[in-house]
Amino acid sequence: MKKGNIFVLLLSFLVMSFVLIACGSDNSGNETEPEEPADTSENTAEDETDGNKEVAEEETEEQSFDFLSMLTGGTSGTYYPLGGEMASTITDATGIQTDALSSNASADNVVALQNEEAELAFVQTDVMDHAVNGINAFDGNPVENVQAIGSLYPETIQIVTKKDSGIASVEDLAGKKVSVGAPGSGTYINAEQILEIYGMTMDDIEAQNLDFSESTGGIQDGNIDAAFITSGTPTGAVEGLSATVDVAIVPIEEDKIEALIEQYPFYAKDTIAAGTYGLEEDVVTVAVLAMLAVTDNIPEELGYEITKAIYENAESMAHDKASFITVDSALDGIGIELHPGAKKYFDEQGIAQE
């Protein structure tokens, strides 16, 4: 056989050998190209869902409450005794122990809520308005984590003095020792605004920063001449004073009331009825509203239960001011965002925030 033919046969043999080896390798899978990665999008989605569930469960655990603190006011005012009844009602309705705690009232209460040192608090509607807008005592520090449950009752601005003090008008307070409450408190701000309407400032009086019981005690002892007291009537401290001396309440004239409301719409005209504190006739003055505020970390369902408990059980509360707590007036004077649970409750009652 010629050498050329032998070479061709050998080359053919080698080619066939390589073909057989390649086929064998494909069948065994040892040398095949790697498969495309499996589609894990469904698994990833499931993992993300599970992760989200875990986060949600953790957040739910963080937002569960075994105990609620309700800040009220001084023990001689209206907030504290009414708050005690409301706290008991909330405890019974929710199964969560709720305690009413005495405090320095509105401004301090809002700060405590802002710092999450309490969950619920009594606040004046005007002070709450100042807080969310970052003005007056909250200048440059607006409160963003507080929401409303609803308004409760009118808080009357009472300028209290002795009947024989010679103080018959706001102008007569000039040069006198007058208690105006703690700086930044609701009472203090009310005093500032009423004096302003009369063309006066704190510099025109000898301002004393006393609480309600200290104020009435000071009037009784002759250490001060008068006191601004913003509280639902009758106020315990003033009733106590009227048991020992003849009390007078300084009226606010109609034109001044109109000017005050025009400048500060959260005020309303109010009347202290004859017979209160032994008064011989009605006294015309102004009022703001007391409201209940909460931190926004209260879960919606708990906020709903709190709202329902208060407005559906007010008639069973013994305090005089409980009679003012109604669904129909619950959103009066509320200028801040409602808690989602409160909104849900009022929506069910057909009551909408203006």
mmCIF file with all atom_site columns, N, CA and C in Angstrom, residues 191-243:
data_model
loop_
_atom_site.group_PDB
_atom_site.id
_atom_site.type_symbol
_atom_site.label_atom_id
_atom_site.label_alt_id
_atom_site.label_comp_id
_atom_site.label_asym_id
_atom_site.label_entity_id
_atom_site.label_seq_id
_atom_site.pdbx_PDB_ins_code
_atom_site.Cartn_x
_atom_site.Cartn_y
_atom_site.Cartn_z
_atom_site.occupancy
_atom_site.B_iso_or_equiv
_atom_site.pdbx_formal_charge
_atom_site.auth_seq_id
_atom_site.auth_comp_id
_atom_site.auth_asym_id
_atom_site.auth_atom_id
_atom_site.pdbx_PDB_model_num
ATOM 1   N N  . ALA A 1 191 ? -53.208 84.122 79.675  1.00 0.00 ? 191 ALA A N  1
ATOM 2   C CA . ALA A 1 191 ? -53.027 85.397 80.373  1.00 0.00 ? 191 ALA A CA 1
ATOM 3   C C  . ALA A 1 191 ? -52.337 86.405 79.459  1.00 0.00 ? 191 ALA A C  1
ATOM 4   N N  . GLU A 1 192 ? -51.282 85.968 78.764  1.00 0.00 ? 192 GLU A N  1
ATOM 5   C CA . GLU A 1 192 ? -50.575 86.855 77.834  1.00 0.00 ? 192 GLU A CA 1
ATOM 6   C C  . GLU A 1 192 ? -51.511 87.403 76.764  1.00 0.00 ? 192 GLU A C  1
ATOM 7   N N  . GLN A 1 193 ? -52.320 86.523 76.187  1.00 0.00 ? 193 GLN A N  1
ATOM 8   C CA . GLN A 1 193 ? -53.177 86.924 75.069  1.00 0.00 ? 193 GLN A CA 1
ATOM 9   C C  . GLN A 1 193 ? -54.314 87.837 75.520  1.00 0.00 ? 193 GLN A C  1
ATOM 10  N N  . ILE A 1 194 ? -54.863 87.587 76.697  1.00 0.00 ? 194 ILE A N  1
ATOM 11  C CA . ILE A 1 194 ? -55.933 88.456 77.208  1.00 0.00 ? 194 ILE A CA 1
ATOM 12  C C  . ILE A 1 194 ? -55.368 89.827 77.577  1.00 0.00 ? 194 ILE A C  1
ATOM 13  N N  . LEU A 1 195 ? -54.218 89.858 78.225  1.00 0.00 ? 195 LEU A N  1
ATOM 14  C CA . LEU A 1 195 ? -53.576 91.141 78.522  1.00 0.00 ? 195 LEU A CA 1
ATOM 15  C C  . LEU A 1 195 ? -53.278 91.900 77.234  1.00 0.00 ? 195 LEU A C  1
ATOM 16  N N  . GLU A 1 196 ? -52.843 91.173 76.225  1.00 0.00 ? 196 GLU A N  1
ATOM 17  C CA . GLU A 1 196 ? -52.529 91.806 74.935  1.00 0.00 ? 196 GLU A CA 1
ATOM 18  C C  . GLU A 1 196 ? -53.744 92.528 74.345  1.00 0.00 ? 196 GLU A C  1
ATOM 19  N N  . ILE A 1 197 ? -54.914 91.874 74.418  1.00 0.00 ? 197 ILE A N  1
ATOM 20  C CA . ILE A 1 197 ? -56.133 92.468 73.878  1.00 0.00 ? 197 ILE A CA 1
ATOM 21  C C  . ILE A 1 197 ? -56.478 93.768 74.610  1.00 0.00 ? 197 ILE A C  1
ATOM 22  N N  . TYR A 1 198 ? -56.051 93.854 75.859  1.00 0.00 ? 198 TYR A N  1
ATOM 23  C CA . TYR A 1 198 ? -56.286 95.064 76.655  1.00 0.00 ? 198 TYR A CA 1
ATOM 24  C C  . TYR A 1 198 ? -55.115 96.052 76.559  1.00 0.00 ? 198 TYR A C  1
ATOM 25  N N  . GLY A 1 199 ? -54.187 95.784 75.652  1.00 0.00 ? 199 GLY A N  1
ATOM 26  C CA . GLY A 1 199 ? -53.047 96.687 75.480  1.00 0.00 ? 199 GLY A CA 1
ATOM 27  C C  . GLY A 1 199 ? -52.042 96.591 76.598  1.00 0.00 ? 199 GLY A C  1
ATOM 28  N N  . MET A 1 200 ? -51.991 95.438 77.275  1.00 0.00 ? 200 MET A N  1
ATOM 29  C CA . MET A 1 200 ? -51.087 95.246 78.402  1.00 0.00 ? 200 MET A CA 1
ATOM 30  C C  . MET A 1 200 ? -50.128 94.084 78.123  1.00 0.00 ? 200 MET A C  1
ATOM 31  N N  . THR A 1 201 ? -49.089 93.998 78.940  1.00 0.00 ? 201 THR A N  1
ATOM 32  C CA . THR A 1 201 ? -48.158 92.866 78.879  1.00 0.00 ? 201 THR A CA 1
ATOM 33  C C  . THR A 1 201 ? -47.893 92.373 80.293  1.00 0.00 ? 201 THR A C  1
ATOM 34  N N  . MET A 1 202 ? -47.094 91.334 80.386  1.00 0.00 ? 202 MET A N  1
ATOM 35  C CA . MET A 1 202 ? -46.707 90.819 81.705  1.00 0.00 ? 202 MET A CA 1
ATOM 36  C C  . MET A 1 202 ? -45.941 91.857 82.518  1.00 0.00 ? 202 MET A C  1
ATOM 37  N N  . ASP A 1 203 ? -45.324 92.802 81.834  1.00 0.00 ? 203 ASP A N  1
ATOM 38  C CA . ASP A 1 203 ? -44.576 93.852 82.541  1.00 0.00 ? 203 ASP A CA 1
ATOM 39  C C  . ASP A 1 203 ? -45.493 94.812 83.290  1.00 0.00 ? 203 ASP A C  1
ATOM 40  N N  . ASP A 1 204 ? -46.779 94.796 82.935  1.00 0.00 ? 204 ASP A N  1
ATOM 41  C CA . ASP A 1 204 ? -47.725 95.704 83.602  1.00 0.00 ? 204 ASP A CA 1
ATOM 42  C C  . ASP A 1 204 ? -48.257 95.142 84.911  1.00 0.00 ? 204 ASP A C  1
ATOM 43  N N  . ILE A 1 205 ? -47.957 93.881 85.193  1.00 0.00 ? 205 ILE A N  1
ATOM 44  C CA . ILE A 1 205 ? -48.376 93.256 86.450  1.00 0.00 ? 205 ILE A CA 1
ATOM 45  C C  . ILE A 1 205 ? -47.153 92.667 87.145  1.00 0.00 ? 205 ILE A C  1
ATOM 46  N N  . GLU A 1 206 ? -47.323 92.287 88.386  1.00 0.00 ? 206 GLU A N  1
ATOM 47  C CA . GLU A 1 206 ? -46.267 91.540 89.087  1.00 0.00 ? 206 GLU A CA 1
ATOM 48  C C  . GLU A 1 206 ? -46.607 90.059 88.951  1.00 0.00 ? 206 GLU A C  1
ATOM 49  N N  . ALA A 1 207 ? -46.130 89.475 87.860  1.00 0.00 ? 207 ALA A N  1
ATOM 50  C CA . ALA A 1 207 ? -46.504 88.102 87.524  1.00 0.00 ? 207 ALA A CA 1
ATOM 51  C C  . ALA A 1 207 ? -45.912 87.102 88.511  1.00 0.00 ? 207 ALA A C  1
ATOM 52  N N  . GLN A 1 208 ? -46.749 86.179 88.952  1.00 0.00 ? 208 GLN A N  1
ATOM 53  C CA . GLN A 1 208 ? -46.352 85.109 89.860  1.00 0.00 ? 208 GLN A CA 1
ATOM 54  C C  . GLN A 1 208 ? -46.618 83.766 89.164  1.00 0.00 ? 208 GLN A C  1
ATOM 55  N N  . ASN A 1 209 ? -45.637 82.890 89.163  1.00 0.00 ? 209 ASN A N  1
ATOM 56  C CA . ASN A 1 209 ? -45.768 81.596 88.476  1.00 0.00 ? 209 ASN A CA 1
ATOM 57  C C  . ASN A 1 209 ? -46.169 80.505 89.457  1.00 0.00 ? 209 ASN A C  1
ATOM 58  N N  . LEU A 1 210 ? -47.480 80.439 89.738  1.00 0.00 ? 210 LEU A N  1
ATOM 59  C CA . LEU A 1 210 ? -47.996 79.510 90.743  1.00 0.00 ? 210 LEU A CA 1
ATOM 60  C C  . LEU A 1 210 ? -48.978 78.537 90.105  1.00 0.00 ? 210 LEU A C  1
ATOM 61  N N  . ASP A 1 211 ? -49.102 77.343 90.698  1.00 0.00 ? 211 ASP A N  1
ATOM 62  C CA . ASP A 1 211 ? -50.140 76.422 90.229  1.00 0.00 ? 211 ASP A CA 1
ATOM 63  C C  . ASP A 1 211 ? -51.475 76.819 90.856  1.00 0.00 ? 211 ASP A C  1
ATOM 64  N N  . PHE A 1 212 ? -52.527 76.071 90.548  1.00 0.00 ? 212 PHE A N  1
ATOM 65  C CA . PHE A 1 212 ? -53.869 76.481 90.981  1.00 0.00 ? 212 PHE A CA 1
ATOM 66  C C  . PHE A 1 212 ? -53.994 76.536 92.498  1.00 0.00 ? 212 PHE A C  1
ATOM 67  N N  . SER A 1 213 ? -53.542 75.507 93.177  1.00 0.00 ? 213 SER A N  1
ATOM 68  C CA . SER A 1 213 ? -53.699 75.485 94.638  1.00 0.00 ? 213 SER A CA 1
ATOM 69  C C  . SER A 1 213 ? -52.845 76.563 95.295  1.00 0.00 ? 213 SER A C  1
ATOM 70  N N  . GLU A 1 214 ? -51.642 76.793 94.752  1.00 0.00 ? 214 GLU A N  1
ATOM 71  C CA . GLU A 1 214 ? -50.795 77.862 95.279  1.00 0.00 ? 214 GLU A CA 1
ATOM 72  C C  . GLU A 1 214 ? -51.442 79.226 95.023  1.00 0.00 ? 214 GLU A C  1
ATOM 73  N N  . SER A 1 215 ? -52.094 79.354 93.889  1.00 0.00 ? 215 SER A N  1
ATOM 74  C CA . SER A 1 215 ? -52.744 80.618 93.543  1.00 0.00 ? 215 SER A CA 1
ATOM 75  C C  . SER A 1 215 ? -53.885 80.942 94.502  1.00 0.00 ? 215 SER A C  1
ATOM 76  N N  . THR A 1 216 ? -54.774 79.966 94.694  1.00 0.00 ? 216 THR A N  1
ATOM 77  C CA . THR A 1 216 ? -55.907 80.229 95.588  1.00 0.00 ? 216 THR A CA 1
ATOM 78  C C  . THR A 1 216 ? -55.443 80.376 97.028  1.00 0.00 ? 216 THR A C  1
ATOM 79  N N  . GLY A 1 217 ? -54.400 79.630 97.396  1.00 0.00 ? 217 GLY A N  1
ATOM 80  C CA . GLY A 1 217 ? -53.841 79.792 98.733  1.00 0.00 ? 217 GLY A CA 1
ATOM 81  C C  . GLY A 1 217 ? -53.250 81.175 98.911  1.00 0.00 ? 217 GLY A C  1
ATOM 82  N N  . GLY A 1 218 ? -52.590 81.681 97.851  1.00 0.00 ? 218 GLY A N  1
ATOM 83  C CA . GLY A 1 218 ? -52.010 83.027 97.905  1.00 0.00 ? 218 GLY A CA 1
ATOM 84  C C  . GLY A 1 218 ? -53.061 84.105 98.006  1.00 0.00 ? 218 GLY A C  1
ATOM 85  N N  . ILE A 1 219 ? -54.187 83.924 97.297  1.00 0.00 ? 219 ILE A N  1
ATOM 86  C CA . ILE A 1 219 ? -55.290 84.884 97.391  1.00 0.00 ? 219 ILE A CA 1
ATOM 87  C C  . ILE A 1 219 ? -55.879 84.877 98.796  1.00 0.00 ? 219 ILE A C  1
ATOM 88  N N  . GLN A 1 220 ? -56.074 83.691 99.322  1.00 0.00 ? 220 GLN A N  1
ATOM 89  C CA . GLN A 1 220 ? -56.642 83.559 100.671 1.00 0.00 ? 220 GLN A CA 1
ATOM 90  C C  . GLN A 1 220 ? -55.756 84.221 101.719 1.00 0.00 ? 220 GLN A C  1
ATOM 91  N N  . ASP A 1 221 ? -54.436 84.027 101.588 1.00 0.00 ? 221 ASP A N  1
ATOM 92  C CA . ASP A 1 221 ? -53.495 84.574 102.573 1.00 0.00 ? 221 ASP A CA 1
ATOM 93  C C  . ASP A 1 221 ? -53.158 86.045 102.335 1.00 0.00 ? 221 ASP A C  1
ATOM 94  N N  . GLY A 1 222 ? -53.579 86.575 101.194 1.00 0.00 ? 222 GLY A N  1
ATOM 95  C CA . GLY A 1 222 ? -53.278 87.977 100.891 1.00 0.00 ? 222 GLY A CA 1
ATOM 96  C C  . GLY A 1 222 ? -51.918 88.180 100.270 1.00 0.00 ? 222 GLY A C  1
ATOM 97  N N  . ASN A 1 223 ? -51.247 87.086 99.872  1.00 0.00 ? 223 ASN A N  1
ATOM 98  C CA . ASN A 1 223 ? -49.916 87.203 99.269  1.00 0.00 ? 223 ASN A CA 1
ATOM 99  C C  . ASN A 1 223 ? -49.982 87.623 97.799  1.00 0.00 ? 223 ASN A C  1
ATOM 100 N N  . ILE A 1 224 ? -51.075 87.323 97.139  1.00 0.00 ? 224 ILE A N  1
ATOM 101 C CA . ILE A 1 224 ? -51.292 87.796 95.772  1.00 0.00 ? 224 ILE A CA 1
ATOM 102 C C  . ILE A 1 224 ? -52.700 88.381 95.690  1.00 0.00 ? 224 ILE A C  1
ATOM 103 N N  . ASP A 1 225 ? -52.934 89.137 94.614  1.00 0.00 ? 225 ASP A N  1
ATOM 104 C CA . ASP A 1 225 ? -54.216 89.838 94.484  1.00 0.00 ? 225 ASP A CA 1
ATOM 105 C C  . ASP A 1 225 ? -55.208 89.095 93.596  1.00 0.00 ? 225 ASP A C  1
ATOM 106 N N  . ALA A 1 226 ? -54.710 88.361 92.613  1.00 0.00 ? 226 ALA A N  1
ATOM 107 C CA . ALA A 1 226 ? -55.602 87.689 91.667  1.00 0.00 ? 226 ALA A CA 1
ATOM 108 C C  . ALA A 1 226 ? -54.837 86.564 90.978  1.00 0.00 ? 226 ALA A C  1
ATOM 109 N N  . ALA A 1 227 ? -55.585 85.737 90.237  1.00 0.00 ? 227 ALA A N  1
ATOM 110 C CA . ALA A 1 227 ? -54.951 84.622 89.541  1.00 0.00 ? 227 ALA A CA 1
ATOM 111 C C  . ALA A 1 227 ? -55.725 84.257 88.286  1.00 0.00 ? 227 ALA A C  1
ATOM 112 N N  . PHE A 1 228 ? -54.994 84.016 87.213  1.00 0.00 ? 228 PHE A N  1
ATOM 113 C CA . PHE A 1 228 ? -55.581 83.423 86.017  1.00 0.00 ? 228 PHE A CA 1
ATOM 114 C C  . PHE A 1 228 ? -55.624 81.909 86.237  1.00 0.00 ? 228 PHE A C  1
ATOM 115 N N  . ILE A 1 229 ? -56.783 81.337 86.074  1.00 0.00 ? 229 ILE A N  1
ATOM 116 C CA . ILE A 1 229 ? -56.942 79.886 86.201  1.00 0.00 ? 229 ILE A CA 1
ATOM 117 C C  . ILE A 1 229 ? -57.738 79.392 85.003  1.00 0.00 ? 229 ILE A C  1
ATOM 118 N N  . THR A 1 230 ? -57.099 78.593 84.165  1.00 0.00 ? 230 THR A N  1
ATOM 119 C CA . THR A 1 230 ? -57.779 78.022 82.996  1.00 0.00 ? 230 THR A CA 1
ATOM 120 C C  . THR A 1 230 ? -58.141 76.591 83.316  1.00 0.00 ? 230 THR A C  1
ATOM 121 N N  . SER A 1 231 ? -59.428 76.355 83.515  1.00 0.00 ? 231 SER A N  1
ATOM 122 C CA . SER A 1 231 ? -59.884 75.031 83.938  1.00 0.00 ? 231 SER A CA 1
ATOM 123 C C  . SER A 1 231 ? -61.398 74.962 83.791  1.00 0.00 ? 231 SER A C  1
ATOM 124 N N  . GLY A 1 232 ? -61.886 73.755 83.664  1.00 0.00 ? 232 GLY A N  1
ATOM 125 C CA . GLY A 1 232 ? -63.334 73.577 83.649  1.00 0.00 ? 232 GLY A CA 1
ATOM 126 C C  . GLY A 1 232 ? -63.937 74.021 84.967  1.00 0.00 ? 232 GLY A C  1
ATOM 127 N N  . THR A 1 233 ? -65.101 74.636 84.872  1.00 0.00 ? 233 THR A N  1
ATOM 128 C CA . THR A 1 233 ? -65.781 75.086 86.095  1.00 0.00 ? 233 THR A CA 1
ATOM 129 C C  . THR A 1 233 ? -66.842 74.062 86.512  1.00 0.00 ? 233 THR A C  1
ATOM 130 N N  . PRO A 1 234 ? -67.053 73.879 87.795  1.00 0.00 ? 234 PRO A N  1
ATOM 131 C CA . PRO A 1 234 ? -66.313 74.518 88.896  1.00 0.00 ? 234 PRO A CA 1
ATOM 132 C C  . PRO A 1 234 ? -64.944 73.846 89.096  1.00 0.00 ? 234 PRO A C  1
ATOM 133 N N  . THR A 1 235 ? -63.949 74.654 89.391  1.00 0.00 ? 235 THR A N  1
ATOM 134 C CA . THR A 1 235 ? -62.591 74.168 89.635  1.00 0.00 ? 235 THR A CA 1
ATOM 135 C C  . THR A 1 235 ? -62.404 73.947 91.131  1.00 0.00 ? 235 THR A C  1
ATOM 136 N N  . GLY A 1 236 ? -61.882 72.800 91.490  1.00 0.00 ? 236 GLY A N  1
ATOM 137 C CA . GLY A 1 236 ? -61.753 72.425 92.901  1.00 0.00 ? 236 GLY A CA 1
ATOM 138 C C  . GLY A 1 236 ? -61.035 73.458 93.743  1.00 0.00 ? 236 GLY A C  1
ATOM 139 N N  . ALA A 1 237 ? -59.928 73.989 93.226  1.00 0.00 ? 237 ALA A N  1
ATOM 140 C CA . ALA A 1 237 ? -59.143 74.951 94.006  1.00 0.00 ? 237 ALA A CA 1
ATOM 141 C C  . ALA A 1 237 ? -59.941 76.221 94.270  1.00 0.00 ? 237 ALA A C  1
ATOM 142 N N  . VAL A 1 238 ? -60.728 76.644 93.285  1.00 0.00 ? 238 VAL A N  1
ATOM 143 C CA . VAL A 1 238 ? -61.529 77.868 93.467  1.00 0.00 ? 238 VAL A CA 1
ATOM 144 C C  . VAL A 1 238 ? -62.716 77.596 94.388  1.00 0.00 ? 238 VAL A C  1
ATOM 145 N N  . GLU A 1 239 ? -63.281 76.411 94.280  1.00 0.00 ? 239 GLU A N  1
ATOM 146 C CA . GLU A 1 239 ? -64.351 76.044 95.221  1.00 0.00 ? 239 GLU A CA 1
ATOM 147 C C  . GLU A 1 239 ? -63.829 76.066 96.650  1.00 0.00 ? 239 GLU A C  1
ATOM 148 N N  . GLY A 1 240 ? -62.611 75.552 96.847  1.00 0.00 ? 240 GLY A N  1
ATOM 149 C CA . GLY A 1 240 ? -62.016 75.572 98.185  1.00 0.00 ? 240 GLY A CA 1
ATOM 150 C C  . GLY A 1 240 ? -61.820 76.987 98.694  1.00 0.00 ? 240 GLY A C  1
ATOM 151 N N  . LEU A 1 241 ? -61.397 77.887 97.802  1.00 0.00 ? 241 LEU A N  1
ATOM 152 C CA . LEU A 1 241 ? -61.221 79.288 98.179  1.00 0.00 ? 241 LEU A CA 1
ATOM 153 C C  . LEU A 1 241 ? -62.566 79.918 98.543  1.00 0.00 ? 241 LEU A C  1
ATOM 154 N N  . SER A 1 242 ? -63.609 79.601 97.763  1.00 0.00 ? 242 SER A N  1
ATOM 155 C CA . SER A 1 242 ? -64.927 80.208 98.000  1.00 0.00 ? 242 SER A CA 1
ATOM 156 C C  . SER A 1 242 ? -65.544 79.751 99.315  1.00 0.00 ? 242 SER A C  1
ATOM 157 N N  . ALA A 1 243 ? -65.012 78.674 99.882  1.00 0.00 ? 243 ALA A N  1
ATOM 158 C CA . ALA A 1 243 ? -65.524 78.195 101.170 1.00 0.00 ? 243 ALA A CA 1
ATOM 159 C C  . ALA A 1 243 ? -64.981 79.032 102.327 1.00 0.00 ? 243 ALA A C  1
#
